Tab-separated table of C-alpha atoms and ligand atoms in Angstrom:
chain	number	residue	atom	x	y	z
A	65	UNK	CA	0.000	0.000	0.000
A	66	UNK	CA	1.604	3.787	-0.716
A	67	UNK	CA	0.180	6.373	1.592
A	68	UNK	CA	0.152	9.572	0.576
A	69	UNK	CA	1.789	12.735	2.265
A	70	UNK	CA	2.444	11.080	4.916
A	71	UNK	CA	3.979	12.597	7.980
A	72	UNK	CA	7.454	11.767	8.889
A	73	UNK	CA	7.720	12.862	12.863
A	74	UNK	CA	7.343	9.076	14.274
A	75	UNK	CA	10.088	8.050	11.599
A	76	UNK	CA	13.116	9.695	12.666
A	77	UNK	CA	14.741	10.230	15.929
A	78	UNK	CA	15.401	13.856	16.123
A	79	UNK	CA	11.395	14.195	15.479
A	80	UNK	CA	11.040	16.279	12.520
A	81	UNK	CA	8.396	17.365	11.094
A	82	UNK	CA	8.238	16.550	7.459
A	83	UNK	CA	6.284	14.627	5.253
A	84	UNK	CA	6.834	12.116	2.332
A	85	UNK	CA	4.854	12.749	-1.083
A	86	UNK	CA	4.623	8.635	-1.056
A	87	UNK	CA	5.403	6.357	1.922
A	88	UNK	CA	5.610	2.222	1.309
A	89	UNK	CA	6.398	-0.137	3.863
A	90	UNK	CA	7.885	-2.957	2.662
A	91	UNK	CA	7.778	-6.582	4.553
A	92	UNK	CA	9.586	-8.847	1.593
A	93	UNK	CA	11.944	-8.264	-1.223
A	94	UNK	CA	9.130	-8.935	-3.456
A	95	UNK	CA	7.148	-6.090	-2.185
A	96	UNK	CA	10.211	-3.684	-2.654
A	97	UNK	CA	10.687	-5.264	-6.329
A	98	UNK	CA	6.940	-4.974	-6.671
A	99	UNK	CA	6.770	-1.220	-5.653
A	100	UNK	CA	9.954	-0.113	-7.776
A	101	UNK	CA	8.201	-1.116	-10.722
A	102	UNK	CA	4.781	-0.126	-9.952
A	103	UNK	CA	3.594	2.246	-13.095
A	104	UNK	CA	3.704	6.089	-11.476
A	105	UNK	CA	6.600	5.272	-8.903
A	106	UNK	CA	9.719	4.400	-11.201
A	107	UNK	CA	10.855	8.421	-11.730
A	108	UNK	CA	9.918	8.937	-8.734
A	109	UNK	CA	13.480	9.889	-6.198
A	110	UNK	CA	13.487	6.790	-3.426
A	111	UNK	CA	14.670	6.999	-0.392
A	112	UNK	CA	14.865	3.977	2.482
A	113	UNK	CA	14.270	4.583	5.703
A	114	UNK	CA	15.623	2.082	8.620
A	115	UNK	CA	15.328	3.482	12.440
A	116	UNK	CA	15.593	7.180	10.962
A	117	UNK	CA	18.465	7.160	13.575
A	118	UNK	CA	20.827	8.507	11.380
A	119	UNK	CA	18.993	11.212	9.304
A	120	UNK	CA	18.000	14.966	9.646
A	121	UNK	CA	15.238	16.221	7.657
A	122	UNK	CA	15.752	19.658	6.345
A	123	UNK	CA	12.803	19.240	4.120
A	124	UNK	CA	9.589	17.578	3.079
A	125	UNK	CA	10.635	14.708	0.797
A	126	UNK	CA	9.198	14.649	-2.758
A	127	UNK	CA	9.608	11.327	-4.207
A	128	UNK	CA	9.113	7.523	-2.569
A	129	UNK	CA	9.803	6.933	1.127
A	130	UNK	CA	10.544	2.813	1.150
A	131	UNK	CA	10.203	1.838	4.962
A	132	UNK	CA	12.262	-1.451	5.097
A	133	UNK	CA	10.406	-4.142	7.707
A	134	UNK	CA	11.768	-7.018	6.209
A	135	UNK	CA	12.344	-9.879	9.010
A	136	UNK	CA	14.355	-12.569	9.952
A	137	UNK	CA	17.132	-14.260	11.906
A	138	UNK	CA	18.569	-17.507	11.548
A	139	UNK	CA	21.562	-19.394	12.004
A	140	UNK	CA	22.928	-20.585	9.038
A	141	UNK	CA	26.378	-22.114	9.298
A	142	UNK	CA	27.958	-23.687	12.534
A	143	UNK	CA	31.483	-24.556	12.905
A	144	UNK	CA	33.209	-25.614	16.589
A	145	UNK	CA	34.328	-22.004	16.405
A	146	UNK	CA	31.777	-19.895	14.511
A	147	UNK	CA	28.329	-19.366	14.000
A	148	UNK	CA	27.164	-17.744	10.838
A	149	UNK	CA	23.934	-15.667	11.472
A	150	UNK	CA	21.857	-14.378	8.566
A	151	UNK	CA	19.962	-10.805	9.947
A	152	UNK	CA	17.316	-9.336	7.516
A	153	UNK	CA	17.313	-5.586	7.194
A	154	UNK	CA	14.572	-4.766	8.934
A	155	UNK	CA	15.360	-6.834	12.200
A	156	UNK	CA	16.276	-3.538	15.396
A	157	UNK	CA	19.725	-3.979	15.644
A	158	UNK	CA	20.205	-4.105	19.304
A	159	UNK	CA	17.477	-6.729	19.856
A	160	UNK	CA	19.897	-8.500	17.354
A	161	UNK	CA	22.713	-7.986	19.899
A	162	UNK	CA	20.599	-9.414	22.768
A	163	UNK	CA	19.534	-12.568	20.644
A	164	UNK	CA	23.622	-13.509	19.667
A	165	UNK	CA	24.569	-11.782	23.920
A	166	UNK	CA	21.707	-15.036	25.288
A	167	UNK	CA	23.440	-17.625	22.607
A	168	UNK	CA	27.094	-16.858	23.868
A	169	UNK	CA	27.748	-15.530	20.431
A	170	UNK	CA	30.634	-13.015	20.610
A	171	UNK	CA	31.675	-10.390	18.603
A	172	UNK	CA	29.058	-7.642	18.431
A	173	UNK	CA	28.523	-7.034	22.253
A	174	UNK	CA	30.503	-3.897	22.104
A	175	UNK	CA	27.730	-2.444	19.936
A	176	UNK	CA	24.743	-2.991	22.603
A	177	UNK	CA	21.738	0.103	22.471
A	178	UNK	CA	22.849	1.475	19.122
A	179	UNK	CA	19.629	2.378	17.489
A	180	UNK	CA	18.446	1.398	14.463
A	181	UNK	CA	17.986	-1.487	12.075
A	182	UNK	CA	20.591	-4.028	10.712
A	183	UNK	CA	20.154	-3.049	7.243
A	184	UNK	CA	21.113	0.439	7.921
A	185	UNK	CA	24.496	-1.721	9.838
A	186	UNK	CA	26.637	-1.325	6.879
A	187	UNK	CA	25.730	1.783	5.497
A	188	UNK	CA	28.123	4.213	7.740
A	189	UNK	CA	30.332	0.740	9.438
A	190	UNK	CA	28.740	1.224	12.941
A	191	UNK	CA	31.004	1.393	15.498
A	192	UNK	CA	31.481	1.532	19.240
A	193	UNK	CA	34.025	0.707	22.280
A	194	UNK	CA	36.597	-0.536	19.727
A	195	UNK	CA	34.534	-2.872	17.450
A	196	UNK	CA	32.833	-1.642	14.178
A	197	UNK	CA	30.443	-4.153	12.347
A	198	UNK	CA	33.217	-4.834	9.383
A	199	UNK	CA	35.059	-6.805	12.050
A	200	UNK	CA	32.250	-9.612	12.118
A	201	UNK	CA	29.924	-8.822	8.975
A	202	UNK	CA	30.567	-11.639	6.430
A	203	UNK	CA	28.889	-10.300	3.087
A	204	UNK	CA	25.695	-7.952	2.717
A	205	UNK	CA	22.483	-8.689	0.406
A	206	UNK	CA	21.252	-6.156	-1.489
A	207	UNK	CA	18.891	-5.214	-4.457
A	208	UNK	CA	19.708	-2.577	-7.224
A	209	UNK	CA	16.915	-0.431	-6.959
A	210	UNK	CA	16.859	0.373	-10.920
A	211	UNK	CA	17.250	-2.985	-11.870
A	212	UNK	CA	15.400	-5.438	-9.191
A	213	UNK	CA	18.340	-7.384	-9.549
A	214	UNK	CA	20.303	-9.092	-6.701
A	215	UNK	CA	23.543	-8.354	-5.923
A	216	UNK	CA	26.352	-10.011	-2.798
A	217	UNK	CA	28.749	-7.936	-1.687
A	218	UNK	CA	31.413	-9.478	0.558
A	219	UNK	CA	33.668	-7.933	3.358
A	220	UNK	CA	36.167	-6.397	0.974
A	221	UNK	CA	33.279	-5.185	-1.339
A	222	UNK	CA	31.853	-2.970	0.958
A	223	UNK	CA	35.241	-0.933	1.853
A	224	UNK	CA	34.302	-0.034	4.967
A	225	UNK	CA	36.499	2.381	6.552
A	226	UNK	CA	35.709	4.771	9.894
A	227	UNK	CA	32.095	5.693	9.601
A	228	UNK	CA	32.061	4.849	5.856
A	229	UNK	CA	31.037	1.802	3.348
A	230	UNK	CA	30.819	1.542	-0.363
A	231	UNK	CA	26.876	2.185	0.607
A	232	UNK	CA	27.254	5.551	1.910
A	233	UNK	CA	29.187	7.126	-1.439
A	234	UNK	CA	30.111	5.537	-4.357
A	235	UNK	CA	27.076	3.612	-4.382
A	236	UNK	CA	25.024	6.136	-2.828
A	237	UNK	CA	20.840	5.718	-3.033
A	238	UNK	CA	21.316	3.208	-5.266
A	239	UNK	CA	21.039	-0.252	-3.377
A	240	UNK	CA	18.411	-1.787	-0.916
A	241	UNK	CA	20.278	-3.767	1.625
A	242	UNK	CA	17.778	-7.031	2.350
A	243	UNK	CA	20.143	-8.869	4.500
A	244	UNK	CA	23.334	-9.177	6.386
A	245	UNK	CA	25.375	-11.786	7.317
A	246	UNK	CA	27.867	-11.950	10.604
A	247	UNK	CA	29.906	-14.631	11.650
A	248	UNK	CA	30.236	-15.163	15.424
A	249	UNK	CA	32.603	-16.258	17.432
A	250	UNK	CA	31.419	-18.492	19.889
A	251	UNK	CA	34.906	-18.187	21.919
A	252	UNK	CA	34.832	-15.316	24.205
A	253	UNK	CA	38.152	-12.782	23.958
A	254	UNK	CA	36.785	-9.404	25.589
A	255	UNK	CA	37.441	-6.019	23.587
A	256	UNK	CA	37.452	-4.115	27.232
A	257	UNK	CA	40.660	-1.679	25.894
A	258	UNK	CA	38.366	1.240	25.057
A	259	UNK	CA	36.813	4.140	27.100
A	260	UNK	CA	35.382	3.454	30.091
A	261	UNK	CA	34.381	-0.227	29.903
A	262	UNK	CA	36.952	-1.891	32.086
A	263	UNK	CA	36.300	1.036	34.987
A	264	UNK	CA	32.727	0.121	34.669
A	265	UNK	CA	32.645	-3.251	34.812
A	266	UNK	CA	34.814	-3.369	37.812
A	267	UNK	CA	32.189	-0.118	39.083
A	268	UNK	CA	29.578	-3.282	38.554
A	269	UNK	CA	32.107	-5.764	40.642
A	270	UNK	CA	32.012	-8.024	37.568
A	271	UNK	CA	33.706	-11.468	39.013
A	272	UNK	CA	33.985	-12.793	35.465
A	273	UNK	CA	34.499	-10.968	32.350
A	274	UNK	CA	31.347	-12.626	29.984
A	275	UNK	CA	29.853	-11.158	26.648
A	276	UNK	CA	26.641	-10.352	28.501
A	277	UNK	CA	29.008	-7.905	31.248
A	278	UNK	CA	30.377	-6.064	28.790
A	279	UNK	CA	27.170	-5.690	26.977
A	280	UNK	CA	25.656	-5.011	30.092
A	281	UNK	CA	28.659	-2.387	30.415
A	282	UNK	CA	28.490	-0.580	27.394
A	283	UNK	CA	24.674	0.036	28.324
A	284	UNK	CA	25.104	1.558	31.392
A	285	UNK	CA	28.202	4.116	29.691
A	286	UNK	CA	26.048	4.351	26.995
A	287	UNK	CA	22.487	5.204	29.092
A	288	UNK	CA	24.839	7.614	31.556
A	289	UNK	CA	26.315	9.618	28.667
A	290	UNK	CA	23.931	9.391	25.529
A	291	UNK	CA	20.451	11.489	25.414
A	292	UNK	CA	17.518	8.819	24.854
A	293	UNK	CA	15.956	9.721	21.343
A	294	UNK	CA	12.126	9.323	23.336
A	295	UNK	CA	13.058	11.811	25.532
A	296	UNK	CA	14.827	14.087	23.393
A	297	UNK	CA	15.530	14.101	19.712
A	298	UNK	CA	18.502	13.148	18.330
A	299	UNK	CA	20.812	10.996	16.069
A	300	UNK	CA	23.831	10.208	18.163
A	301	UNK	CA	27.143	11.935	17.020
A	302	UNK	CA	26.374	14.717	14.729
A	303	UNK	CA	30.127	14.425	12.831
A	304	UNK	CA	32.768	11.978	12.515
A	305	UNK	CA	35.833	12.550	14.359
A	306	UNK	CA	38.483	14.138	12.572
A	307	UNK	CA	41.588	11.980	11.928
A	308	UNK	CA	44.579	14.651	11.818
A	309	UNK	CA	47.992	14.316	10.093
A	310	UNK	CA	50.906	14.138	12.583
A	311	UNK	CA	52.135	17.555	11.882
A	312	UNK	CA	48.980	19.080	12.587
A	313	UNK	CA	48.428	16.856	15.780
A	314	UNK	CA	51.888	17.709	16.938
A	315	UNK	CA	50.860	21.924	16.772
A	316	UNK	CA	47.476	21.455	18.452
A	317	UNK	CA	48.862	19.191	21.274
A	318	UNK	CA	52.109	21.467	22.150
A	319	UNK	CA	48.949	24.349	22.472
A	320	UNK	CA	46.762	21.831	24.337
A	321	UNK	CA	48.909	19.545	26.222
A	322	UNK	CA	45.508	17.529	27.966
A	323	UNK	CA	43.535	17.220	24.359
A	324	UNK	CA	42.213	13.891	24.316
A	325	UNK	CA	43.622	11.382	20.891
A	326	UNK	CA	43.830	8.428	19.486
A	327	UNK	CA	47.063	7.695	17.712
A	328	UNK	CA	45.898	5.637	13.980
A	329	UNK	CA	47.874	2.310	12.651
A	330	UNK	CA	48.940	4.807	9.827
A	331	UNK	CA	51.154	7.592	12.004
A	332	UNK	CA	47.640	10.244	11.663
A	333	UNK	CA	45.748	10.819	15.142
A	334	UNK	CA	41.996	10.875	15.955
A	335	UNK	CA	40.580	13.948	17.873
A	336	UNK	CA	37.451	13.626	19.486
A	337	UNK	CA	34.978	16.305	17.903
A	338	UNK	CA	33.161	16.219	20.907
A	339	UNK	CA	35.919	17.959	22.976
A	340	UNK	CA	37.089	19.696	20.017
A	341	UNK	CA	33.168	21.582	19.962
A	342	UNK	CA	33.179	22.024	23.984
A	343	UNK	CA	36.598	24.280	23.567
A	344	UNK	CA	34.307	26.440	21.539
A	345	UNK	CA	31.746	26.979	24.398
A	346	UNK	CA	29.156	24.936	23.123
A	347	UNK	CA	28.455	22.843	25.308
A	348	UNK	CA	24.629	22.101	26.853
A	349	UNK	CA	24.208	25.665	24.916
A	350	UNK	CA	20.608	25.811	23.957
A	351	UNK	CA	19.764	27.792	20.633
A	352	UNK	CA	16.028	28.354	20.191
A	353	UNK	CA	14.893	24.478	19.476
A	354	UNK	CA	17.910	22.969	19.143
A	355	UNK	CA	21.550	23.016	21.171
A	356	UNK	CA	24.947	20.657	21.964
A	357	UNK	CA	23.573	18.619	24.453
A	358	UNK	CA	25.175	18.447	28.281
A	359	UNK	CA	26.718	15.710	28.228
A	360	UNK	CA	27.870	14.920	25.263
A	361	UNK	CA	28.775	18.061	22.732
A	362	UNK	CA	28.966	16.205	19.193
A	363	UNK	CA	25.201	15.261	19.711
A	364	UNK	CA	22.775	17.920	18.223
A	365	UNK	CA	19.636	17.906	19.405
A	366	UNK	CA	15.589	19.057	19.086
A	367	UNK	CA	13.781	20.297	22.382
A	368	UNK	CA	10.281	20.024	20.750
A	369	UNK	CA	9.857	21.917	17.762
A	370	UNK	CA	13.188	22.270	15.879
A	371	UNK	CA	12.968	22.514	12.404
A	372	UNK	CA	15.442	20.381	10.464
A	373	UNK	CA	16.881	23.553	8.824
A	374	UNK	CA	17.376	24.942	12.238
A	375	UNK	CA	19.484	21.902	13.407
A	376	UNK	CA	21.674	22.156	10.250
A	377	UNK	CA	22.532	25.355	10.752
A	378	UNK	CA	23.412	25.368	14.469
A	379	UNK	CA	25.853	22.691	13.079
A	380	UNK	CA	27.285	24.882	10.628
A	381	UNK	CA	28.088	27.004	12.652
A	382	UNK	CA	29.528	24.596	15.460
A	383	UNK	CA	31.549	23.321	12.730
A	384	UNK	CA	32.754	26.685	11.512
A	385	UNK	CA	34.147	27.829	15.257
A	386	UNK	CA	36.006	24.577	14.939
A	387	UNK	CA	37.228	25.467	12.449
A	388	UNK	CA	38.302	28.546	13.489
A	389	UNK	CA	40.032	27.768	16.697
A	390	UNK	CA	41.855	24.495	15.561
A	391	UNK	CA	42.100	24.503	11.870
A	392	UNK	CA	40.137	21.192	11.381
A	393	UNK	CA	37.418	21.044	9.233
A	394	UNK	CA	34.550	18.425	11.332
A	395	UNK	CA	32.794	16.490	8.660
A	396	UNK	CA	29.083	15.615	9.414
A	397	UNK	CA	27.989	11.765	10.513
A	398	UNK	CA	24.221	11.802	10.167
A	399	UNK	CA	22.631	12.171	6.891
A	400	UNK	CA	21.190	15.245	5.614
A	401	UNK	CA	17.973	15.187	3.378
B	161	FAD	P1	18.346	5.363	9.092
B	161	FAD	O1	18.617	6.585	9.881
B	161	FAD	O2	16.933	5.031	8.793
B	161	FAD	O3	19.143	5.452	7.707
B	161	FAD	C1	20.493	5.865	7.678
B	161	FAD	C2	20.966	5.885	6.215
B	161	FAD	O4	20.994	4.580	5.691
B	161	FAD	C3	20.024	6.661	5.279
B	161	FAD	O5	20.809	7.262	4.285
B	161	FAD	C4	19.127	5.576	4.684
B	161	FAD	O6	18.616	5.932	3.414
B	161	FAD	C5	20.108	4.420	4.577
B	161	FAD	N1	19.491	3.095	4.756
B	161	FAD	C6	18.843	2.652	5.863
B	161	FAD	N2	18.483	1.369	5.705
B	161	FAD	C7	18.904	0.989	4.471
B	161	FAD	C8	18.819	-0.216	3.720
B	161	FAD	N3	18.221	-1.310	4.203
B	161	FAD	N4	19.352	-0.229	2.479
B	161	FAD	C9	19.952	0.852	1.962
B	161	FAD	N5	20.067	2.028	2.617
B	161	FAD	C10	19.546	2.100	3.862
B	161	FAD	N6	26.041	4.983	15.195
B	161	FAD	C11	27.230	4.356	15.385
B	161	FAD	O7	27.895	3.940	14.423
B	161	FAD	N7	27.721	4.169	16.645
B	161	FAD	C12	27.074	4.585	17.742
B	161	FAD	O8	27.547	4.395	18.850
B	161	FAD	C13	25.821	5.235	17.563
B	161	FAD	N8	25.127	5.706	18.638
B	161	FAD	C14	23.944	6.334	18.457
B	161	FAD	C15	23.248	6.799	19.587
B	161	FAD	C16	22.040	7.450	19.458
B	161	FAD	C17	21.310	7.929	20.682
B	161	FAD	C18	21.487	7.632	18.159
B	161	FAD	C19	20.149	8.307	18.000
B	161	FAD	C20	22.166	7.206	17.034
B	161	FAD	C21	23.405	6.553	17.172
B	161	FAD	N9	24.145	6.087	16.061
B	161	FAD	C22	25.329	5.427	16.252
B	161	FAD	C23	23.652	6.330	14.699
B	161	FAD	C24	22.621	5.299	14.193
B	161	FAD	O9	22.029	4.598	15.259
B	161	FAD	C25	23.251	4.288	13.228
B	161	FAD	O10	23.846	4.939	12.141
B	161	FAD	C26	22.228	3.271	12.719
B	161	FAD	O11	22.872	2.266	11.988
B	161	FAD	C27	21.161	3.919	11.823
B	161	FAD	O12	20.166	2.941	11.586
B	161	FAD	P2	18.726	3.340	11.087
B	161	FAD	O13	18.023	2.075	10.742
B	161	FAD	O14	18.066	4.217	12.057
B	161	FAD	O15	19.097	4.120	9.745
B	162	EPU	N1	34.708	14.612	24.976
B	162	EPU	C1	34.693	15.856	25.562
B	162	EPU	N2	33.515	16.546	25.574
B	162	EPU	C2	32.380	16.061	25.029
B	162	EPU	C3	32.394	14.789	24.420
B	162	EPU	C4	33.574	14.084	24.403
B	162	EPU	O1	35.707	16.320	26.055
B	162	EPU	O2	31.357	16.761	25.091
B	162	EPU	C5	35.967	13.842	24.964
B	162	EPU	C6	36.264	13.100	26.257
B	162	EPU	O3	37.643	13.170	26.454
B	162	EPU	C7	35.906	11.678	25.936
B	162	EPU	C8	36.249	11.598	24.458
B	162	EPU	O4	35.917	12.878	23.943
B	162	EPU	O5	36.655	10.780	26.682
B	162	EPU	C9	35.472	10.541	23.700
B	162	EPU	O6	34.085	10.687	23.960
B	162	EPU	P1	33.080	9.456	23.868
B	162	EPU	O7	33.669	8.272	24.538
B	162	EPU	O8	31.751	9.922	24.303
B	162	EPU	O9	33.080	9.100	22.354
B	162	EPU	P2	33.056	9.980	21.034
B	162	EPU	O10	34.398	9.936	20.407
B	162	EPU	O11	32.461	11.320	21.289
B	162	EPU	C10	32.490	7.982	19.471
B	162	EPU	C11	31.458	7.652	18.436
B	162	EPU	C12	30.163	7.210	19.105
B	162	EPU	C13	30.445	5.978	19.944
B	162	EPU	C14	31.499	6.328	20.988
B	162	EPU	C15	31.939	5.123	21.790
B	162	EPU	C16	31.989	8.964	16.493
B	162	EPU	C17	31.620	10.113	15.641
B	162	EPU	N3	31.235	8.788	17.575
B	162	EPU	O12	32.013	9.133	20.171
B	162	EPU	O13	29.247	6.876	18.092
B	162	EPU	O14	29.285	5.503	20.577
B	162	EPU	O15	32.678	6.866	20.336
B	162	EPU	O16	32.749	4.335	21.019
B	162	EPU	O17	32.912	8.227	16.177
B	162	EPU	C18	27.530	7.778	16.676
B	162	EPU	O18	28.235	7.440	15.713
B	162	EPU	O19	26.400	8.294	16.533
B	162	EPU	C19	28.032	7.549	18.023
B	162	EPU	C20	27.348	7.904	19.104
């Protein structure tokens, strides 16, 4: 069924108000194949929609809003080691977690309470505590959205990188992804290196380190730190953080000896945006609707009625004092419609 003008507000996390000229949901790959060629609909600009976790709407969308519900989990490969788990897209993804965290399935615990659905996984490489998705996602089903046709793409095929995935740019609006597939690991070694998670789990006098404590860690950092999208609206981190050459790393450090960083494999150095936008002053700064929340600065968010414009340009303008002050140029996460 395609409703028409439909509104948007329930479909994305920051809660804007826009609507859709057409809005299908679609609960098989033969109903997304059956919509694409429907007579009226093939000009028509498409755009999917997962958790609408990870997009701000600037404006009313004038084309065909696809809402992907297509389900499914199963277990499709064992080995003494592994288990192979197919996911389709429209399975939440951190119900997903929960379902491999009760099967002593390892590999994806670090990425407990990230919102969203599993087809939207590979798009941007999510990534949390140490562990992105590329480290455990096996190949990725899609369909090409002018042709019907079917299409794997394994690891290698979907270049992932930090935040980024053939999906997100060179293939750009042009694939549905149906399905995923992750292999599991069903021996335990714990990723508890980044941020807070050891302090926490010994905080939670952990006696042994299992997949479901540091799941159960990463929700409680995540709960004490991240702004719930039902309470108030928003889409997580609003950039990427900037990876900086050495040189550039070595000025800003020498001028702010207690800047937090990540030194990269490759010699550059990753600078958390977050603190980065706090030096400016912005954070828990409310603008109108919208503001850097408290507790976390490189989360935008809506206090009610934000517009989507309005959000945007708040950013712009974090991003430009950024710039300003350190010379880095903070490219945006969440995408803009
Ligand atoms: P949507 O927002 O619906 O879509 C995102 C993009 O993917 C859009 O361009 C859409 O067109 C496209 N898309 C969606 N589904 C498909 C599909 N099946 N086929 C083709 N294209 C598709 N992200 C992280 O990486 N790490 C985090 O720690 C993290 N924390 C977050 C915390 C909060 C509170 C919030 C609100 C967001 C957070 N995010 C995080 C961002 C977000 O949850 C992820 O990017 C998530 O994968 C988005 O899923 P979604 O289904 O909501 O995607
Ligand atoms: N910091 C500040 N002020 C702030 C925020 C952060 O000084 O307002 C500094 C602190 O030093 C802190 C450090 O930045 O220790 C890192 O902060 P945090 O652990 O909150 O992580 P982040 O780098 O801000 C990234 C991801 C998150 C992911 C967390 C945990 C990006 C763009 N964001 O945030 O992903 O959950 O690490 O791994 O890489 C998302 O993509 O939407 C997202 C939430």
């Amino acid at each position: 069924m395609v409703l028409t003008n439909q509104s948007l507000q329930s479909y994305n996390t920051f809660g804007i108000d826009v609507s859709a000229k057409y809005f299908s949901e679609i609960k098989s790959t033969d109903d997304f194949k059956a919509l694409i060629t429907e007579p009226g609909f093939e000009k028509e600009e498409k755009l999917i929609l997962g958790g609408g976790s990870n997009i701000l709407f600037t404006k009313n969308v004038d084309g065909l809003v696809i809402k992907n519900s297509l389900p499914g989990i199963k277990i499709i490969k064992e080995d003494p080691y592994h288990s192979w788990i197919k996911v389709a897209a429209g399975e939440p993804w951190h119900p997903f977690v929960l379902y491999c965290v009760e099967r002593n399935l390892a590999g994806i615990e670090n990425l407990s309470l990230i919102p969203g659905l599993v087809g939207a996984a590979p798009m941007q490489n999510i990534g949390a505590y140490g562990v992105e998705i590329k480290d455990t996602c096996e190949e990725v089903e899609a369909v090409n959205m002018a042709t019907g046709e079917e299409e794997i793409f394994n690891n290698a095929a979907c270049e992932f990188g930090y935040r980024e995935s053939i999906f997100k740019h060179k293939l750009k609006g042009q694939f549905l992804i149906t399905a995923v597939t992750f292999k599991l690991n069903k021996i335990f070694k714990p990723n508890i290196h980044y941020g807070d998670i050891k302090r926490t789990l010994e905080e939670m006098r952990v006696q042994e380190i299992t997949i479901k404590a540091v799941s159960d860690a990463v929700i409680s950092i995540r709960s004490s730190k991240l702004p719930d999208p039902k309470v108030i609206g928003n889409a997580g981190s609003f950039f990427k953080n900037p990876v900086v050459s050495r040189k550039l790393f070595n000025t800003l450090i020498s001028k702010n000896p207690l800047m937090p960083n990540y030194p990269q494999k490759n010699g550059e150095v990753k600078i958390p945006a977050g603190w980065l936008i706090e030096q400016c002053g912005w954070t828990g700064k409310v603008v109108g609707n919208t503001g850097a929340h408290k507790s976390q600065s490189l989360v935008r968010v809506n206090y009610g009625h934000a517009t989507g414009q309005e959000i945007y340009d708040l950013a712009m303008q974090i991003r430009q004092s950024v710039k300003e002050k350190f010379a880095i140029e903070i490219i945006t996460e969440v995408n803009i419609i």
